[in-house]
XYZ file of N, CA, C and O in Angstrom:
320
model
N 101.758 -29.241 -3.448
C 100.393 -28.731 -3.461
C 100.320 -27.573 -4.447
O 101.235 -26.774 -4.560
N 99.227 -27.523 -5.127
C 98.932 -26.425 -6.034
C 97.654 -25.777 -5.542
O 96.641 -26.449 -5.363
N 97.684 -24.479 -5.289
C 96.533 -23.762 -4.767
C 96.120 -22.708 -5.783
O 96.945 -21.902 -6.218
N 94.846 -22.723 -6.173
C 94.307 -21.736 -7.098
C 93.409 -20.787 -6.319
O 92.520 -21.227 -5.591
N 93.632 -19.501 -6.480
C 92.867 -18.481 -5.774
C 92.450 -17.424 -6.779
O 93.232 -17.042 -7.646
N 91.207 -16.964 -6.675
C 90.769 -15.907 -7.578
C 89.311 -15.578 -7.396
O 88.619 -16.141 -6.540
N 88.847 -14.671 -8.216
C 87.456 -14.242 -8.173
C 86.528 -15.372 -8.582
O 86.941 -16.296 -9.297
N 85.257 -15.315 -8.154
C 84.298 -16.352 -8.532
C 84.111 -16.440 -10.052
O 84.228 -15.440 -10.761
N 83.842 -17.643 -10.500
C 83.502 -17.912 -11.900
C 84.604 -17.507 -12.875
O 84.342 -16.994 -13.955
N 85.838 -17.771 -12.508
C 86.966 -17.450 -13.386
C 87.678 -18.694 -13.905
O 88.697 -18.583 -14.569
N 87.168 -19.884 -13.566
C 87.732 -21.113 -14.114
C 88.685 -21.861 -13.207
O 89.390 -22.763 -13.665
N 88.710 -21.538 -11.923
C 89.620 -22.224 -11.004
C 89.287 -23.708 -10.895
O 90.181 -24.545 -11.012
N 88.028 -24.031 -10.691
C 87.628 -25.431 -10.549
C 87.867 -26.179 -11.846
O 88.413 -27.299 -11.849
N 87.498 -25.596 -12.959
C 87.709 -26.220 -14.269
C 89.193 -26.500 -14.488
O 89.585 -27.609 -14.870
N 90.021 -25.504 -14.230
C 91.467 -25.658 -14.420
C 92.028 -26.726 -13.484
O 92.841 -27.565 -13.898
N 91.598 -26.709 -12.221
C 92.075 -27.695 -11.246
C 91.696 -29.110 -11.670
O 92.506 -30.038 -11.568
N 90.481 -29.303 -12.160
C 90.044 -30.632 -12.587
C 90.841 -31.117 -13.794
O 91.256 -32.273 -13.859
N 91.053 -30.233 -14.757
C 91.832 -30.602 -15.951
C 93.275 -30.923 -15.578
O 93.850 -31.900 -16.054
N 93.875 -30.095 -14.736
C 95.249 -30.320 -14.316
C 95.371 -31.609 -13.513
O 96.309 -32.396 -13.707
N 94.421 -31.850 -12.622
C 94.426 -33.070 -11.826
C 94.326 -34.301 -12.726
O 95.053 -35.282 -12.537
N 93.445 -34.247 -13.705
C 93.293 -35.365 -14.638
C 94.597 -35.621 -15.396
O 95.032 -36.758 -15.545
N 95.235 -34.548 -15.872
C 96.481 -34.702 -16.622
C 97.586 -35.262 -15.726
O 98.338 -36.152 -16.140
N 97.697 -34.759 -14.491
C 98.724 -35.255 -13.579
C 98.520 -36.730 -13.245
O 99.482 -37.498 -13.168
N 97.254 -37.149 -13.040
C 96.979 -38.573 -12.801
C 97.373 -39.402 -14.016
O 97.918 -40.494 -13.882
N 97.102 -38.895 -15.208
C 97.439 -39.595 -16.440
C 98.946 -39.786 -16.557
O 99.414 -40.794 -17.087
N 99.715 -38.818 -16.046
C 101.176 -38.920 -16.098
C 101.744 -39.691 -14.909
O 102.960 -39.773 -14.757
N 100.872 -40.245 -14.061
C 101.317 -41.126 -12.989
C 101.425 -40.508 -11.607
O 101.914 -41.143 -10.678
N 100.943 -39.292 -11.440
C 101.002 -38.644 -10.132
C 99.704 -38.876 -9.363
O 98.632 -38.958 -9.943
N 99.841 -38.965 -8.054
C 98.673 -39.099 -7.176
C 98.121 -37.701 -6.928
O 98.856 -36.796 -6.517
N 96.835 -37.497 -7.191
C 96.242 -36.167 -7.010
C 94.918 -36.259 -6.264
O 94.270 -37.301 -6.243
N 94.524 -35.158 -5.688
C 93.201 -35.009 -5.089
C 92.841 -33.537 -5.144
O 93.683 -32.678 -4.886
N 91.608 -33.269 -5.493
C 91.116 -31.902 -5.661
C 90.320 -31.522 -4.415
O 89.349 -32.178 -4.077
N 90.735 -30.466 -3.729
C 90.033 -29.958 -2.552
C 89.413 -28.619 -2.925
O 90.113 -27.727 -3.399
N 88.122 -28.471 -2.704
C 87.412 -27.255 -3.081
C 86.811 -26.633 -1.815
O 85.886 -27.186 -1.220
N 87.337 -25.490 -1.406
C 86.853 -24.830 -0.190
C 85.373 -24.473 -0.320
O 84.639 -24.476 0.662
N 84.906 -24.206 -1.532
C 83.491 -23.905 -1.746
C 82.583 -25.032 -1.289
O 81.496 -24.799 -0.743
N 83.016 -26.273 -1.468
C 82.209 -27.420 -1.005
C 82.140 -27.432 0.520
O 81.085 -27.710 1.093
N 83.241 -27.130 1.157
C 83.255 -27.061 2.626
C 82.356 -25.915 3.097
O 81.618 -26.057 4.062
N 82.434 -24.790 2.403
C 81.621 -23.613 2.753
C 80.131 -23.943 2.634
O 79.350 -23.631 3.533
N 79.739 -24.590 1.542
C 78.323 -24.953 1.356
C 77.871 -25.966 2.388
O 76.725 -25.943 2.840
N 78.758 -26.870 2.790
C 78.409 -27.853 3.825
C 78.167 -27.157 5.170
O 77.256 -27.517 5.912
N 78.968 -26.150 5.475
C 78.854 -25.434 6.752
C 77.692 -24.453 6.745
O 76.929 -24.362 7.708
N 77.540 -23.702 5.648
C 76.598 -22.581 5.636
C 75.392 -22.765 4.733
O 74.526 -21.897 4.700
N 75.328 -23.838 3.993
C 74.210 -24.036 3.079
C 74.511 -23.465 1.700
O 75.558 -22.873 1.462
N 73.566 -23.662 0.777
C 73.777 -23.268 -0.613
C 73.412 -21.829 -0.917
O 73.907 -21.253 -1.880
N 72.509 -21.252 -0.149
C 72.040 -19.905 -0.501
C 72.596 -18.875 0.479
O 72.169 -18.777 1.613
N 73.578 -18.140 0.004
C 74.187 -17.085 0.809
C 74.105 -15.778 0.037
O 74.336 -15.753 -1.164
N 73.783 -14.728 0.729
C 73.750 -13.419 0.067
C 75.178 -12.884 -0.035
O 76.101 -13.398 0.585
N 75.327 -11.828 -0.797
C 76.639 -11.196 -0.938
C 77.143 -10.688 0.404
O 78.360 -10.615 0.623
N 76.232 -10.347 1.319
C 76.626 -9.872 2.649
C 77.452 -10.911 3.410
O 78.269 -10.561 4.246
N 77.213 -12.186 3.116
C 77.933 -13.259 3.794
C 79.438 -13.130 3.540
O 80.251 -13.468 4.378
N 79.792 -12.610 2.360
C 81.201 -12.470 1.983
C 81.804 -11.135 2.431
O 83.002 -10.918 2.275
N 80.994 -10.252 2.969
C 81.473 -8.939 3.415
C 82.469 -9.121 4.561
O 82.187 -9.827 5.531
N 83.624 -8.490 4.459
C 84.641 -8.667 5.498
C 84.210 -8.106 6.844
O 84.780 -8.451 7.877
N 83.189 -7.267 6.869
C 82.667 -6.742 8.123
C 81.668 -7.670 8.795
O 81.270 -7.449 9.932
N 81.257 -8.715 8.123
C 80.299 -9.691 8.647
C 81.071 -10.716 9.484
O 81.690 -11.635 8.946
N 81.041 -10.551 10.796
C 81.827 -11.414 11.688
C 81.370 -12.875 11.646
O 82.199 -13.785 11.685
N 80.052 -13.108 11.577
C 79.555 -14.490 11.516
C 80.006 -15.148 10.212
O 80.456 -16.304 10.208
N 79.879 -14.424 9.112
C 80.326 -14.957 7.820
C 81.825 -15.204 7.812
O 82.303 -16.210 7.283
N 82.577 -14.292 8.423
C 84.031 -14.442 8.491
C 84.410 -15.710 9.256
O 85.282 -16.461 8.829
N 83.729 -15.948 10.373
C 84.016 -17.143 11.173
C 83.719 -18.410 10.372
O 84.496 -19.374 10.404
N 82.618 -18.421 9.637
C 82.269 -19.589 8.826
C 83.249 -19.769 7.672
O 83.630 -20.899 7.343
N 83.663 -18.677 7.044
C 84.640 -18.774 5.956
C 85.966 -19.330 6.464
O 86.593 -20.177 5.816
N 86.393 -18.854 7.624
C 87.641 -19.344 8.208
C 87.541 -20.814 8.594
O 88.499 -21.573 8.408
N 86.389 -21.229 9.109
C 86.183 -22.638 9.456
C 86.250 -23.506 8.204
O 86.878 -24.577 8.215
N 85.633 -23.063 7.125
C 85.662 -23.826 5.868
C 87.095 -23.948 5.361
O 87.539 -25.037 4.965
N 87.835 -22.848 5.366
C 89.220 -22.865 4.883
C 90.090 -23.766 5.758
O 90.902 -24.549 5.256
N 89.914 -23.673 7.064
C 90.701 -24.486 7.990
C 90.395 -25.969 7.816
O 91.307 -26.798 7.781
N 89.115 -26.309 7.683
C 88.727 -27.706 7.504
C 89.309 -28.274 6.214
O 89.819 -29.396 6.193
N 89.248 -27.492 5.157
C 89.792 -27.928 3.878
C 91.304 -28.127 3.982
O 91.842 -29.133 3.521
N 91.989 -27.175 4.592
C 93.445 -27.269 4.740
C 93.833 -28.491 5.570
O 94.774 -29.213 5.225
N 93.106 -28.748 6.648
C 93.408 -29.920 7.481
C 93.224 -31.211 6.695
O 94.054 -32.118 6.799
N 92.142 -31.299 5.908
C 91.931 -32.489 5.089
C 93.045 -32.651 4.056
O 93.524 -33.764 3.805
N 93.461 -31.539 3.442
C 94.520 -31.594 2.449
C 95.842 -32.057 3.081
O 96.523 -32.940 2.557
N 96.189 -31.506 4.234
C 97.421 -31.902 4.905
C 97.378 -33.375 5.327
O 98.373 -34.095 5.196
N 96.214 -33.813 5.813
C 96.059 -35.219 6.202
C 96.262 -36.126 4.989
O 96.936 -37.151 5.054
N 95.697 -35.732 3.842
C 95.837 -36.521 2.622
C 97.301 -36.552 2.175
O 97.804 -37.590 1.754
N 97.998 -35.435 2.292
C 99.397 -35.373 1.864
C 100.300 -36.228 2.754
O 101.335 -36.732 2.297
N 99.919 -36.431 4.021
C 100.726 -37.233 4.935
C 100.522 -38.719 4.721
O 101.326 -39.517 5.201
N 99.465 -39.109 4.016
C 99.199 -40.542 3.781
C 100.236 -41.159 2.875
O 100.836 -40.584 2.051
Protein backbone atom coordinates (compact mmCIF):
# COMPACT_ATOMS: atom_id res chain seq x y z
CA UNK A 1 0.00 0.00 0.00
CA UNK A 2 1.10 3.51 -0.75
CA UNK A 3 -0.48 6.27 1.33
CA UNK A 4 -0.18 9.95 0.39
CA UNK A 5 -0.86 12.52 3.11
CA UNK A 6 -0.56 16.28 2.95
CA UNK A 7 -2.17 19.67 2.81
CA UNK A 8 -5.12 20.29 0.47
CA UNK A 9 -4.43 21.07 -3.18
CA UNK A 10 -0.83 19.88 -3.18
CA UNK A 11 -1.13 17.21 -5.87
CA UNK A 12 -1.79 14.04 -3.87
CA UNK A 13 -4.68 12.87 -6.04
CA UNK A 14 -2.86 13.79 -9.26
CA UNK A 15 0.28 11.95 -8.14
CA UNK A 16 -1.71 8.91 -6.97
CA UNK A 17 -3.56 8.67 -10.30
CA UNK A 18 -0.35 8.97 -12.34
CA UNK A 19 1.46 6.43 -10.17
CA UNK A 20 -1.50 4.04 -10.29
CA UNK A 21 -1.63 4.29 -14.08
CA UNK A 22 2.11 3.61 -14.38
CA UNK A 23 1.96 0.64 -11.98
CA UNK A 24 -0.96 -0.88 -13.93
CA UNK A 25 1.02 -0.39 -17.15
CA UNK A 26 3.91 -2.33 -15.60
CA UNK A 27 1.55 -5.19 -14.70
CA UNK A 28 0.62 -4.45 -11.09
CA UNK A 29 -2.93 -4.55 -9.75
CA UNK A 30 -3.83 -1.13 -8.31
CA UNK A 31 -6.79 0.73 -6.87
CA UNK A 32 -6.97 4.35 -5.78
CA UNK A 33 -8.81 5.08 -2.51
CA UNK A 34 -9.56 8.73 -1.78
CA UNK A 35 -10.71 9.56 1.76
CA UNK A 36 -12.09 12.86 0.43
CA UNK A 37 -14.71 10.94 -1.56
CA UNK A 38 -15.77 9.08 1.57
CA UNK A 39 -15.87 12.38 3.49
CA UNK A 40 -18.09 14.03 0.85
CA UNK A 41 -20.39 10.99 0.82
CA UNK A 42 -20.80 11.19 4.62
CA UNK A 43 -20.90 14.97 5.10
CA UNK A 44 -21.83 16.45 1.74
CA UNK A 45 -19.87 18.74 -0.57
CA UNK A 46 -20.07 22.05 1.26
CA UNK A 47 -18.16 22.14 4.52
CA UNK A 48 -16.80 25.22 6.21
CA UNK A 49 -13.28 25.39 7.56
CA UNK A 50 -14.78 24.85 11.04
CA UNK A 51 -15.60 21.28 10.02
CA UNK A 52 -11.85 20.57 9.95
CA UNK A 53 -11.18 22.24 13.32
CA UNK A 54 -9.82 19.66 15.75
CA UNK A 55 -12.07 21.11 18.45
CA UNK A 56 -15.20 20.32 16.40
CA UNK A 57 -16.30 16.98 17.89
CA UNK A 58 -19.02 16.33 15.27
CA UNK A 59 -16.58 17.04 12.44
CA UNK A 60 -13.94 14.87 14.12
CA UNK A 61 -16.37 11.94 14.35
CA UNK A 62 -17.28 12.28 10.67
CA UNK A 63 -13.62 12.56 9.63
CA UNK A 64 -12.77 9.44 11.61
CA UNK A 65 -15.72 7.56 10.08
CA UNK A 66 -14.57 8.52 6.57
CA UNK A 67 -10.99 7.42 7.29
CA UNK A 68 -12.13 4.15 8.87
CA UNK A 69 -14.50 3.34 6.00
CA UNK A 70 -11.79 4.01 3.45
CA UNK A 71 -9.25 1.90 5.34
CA UNK A 72 -11.70 -1.00 5.65
CA UNK A 73 -12.42 -0.90 1.92
CA UNK A 74 -8.70 -0.79 1.15
CA UNK A 75 -7.94 -3.75 3.42
CA UNK A 76 -10.85 -5.72 1.94
CA UNK A 77 -9.52 -5.03 -1.57
CA UNK A 78 -6.00 -6.09 -0.57
CA UNK A 79 -7.32 -9.42 0.80
CA UNK A 80 -9.01 -10.29 -2.51
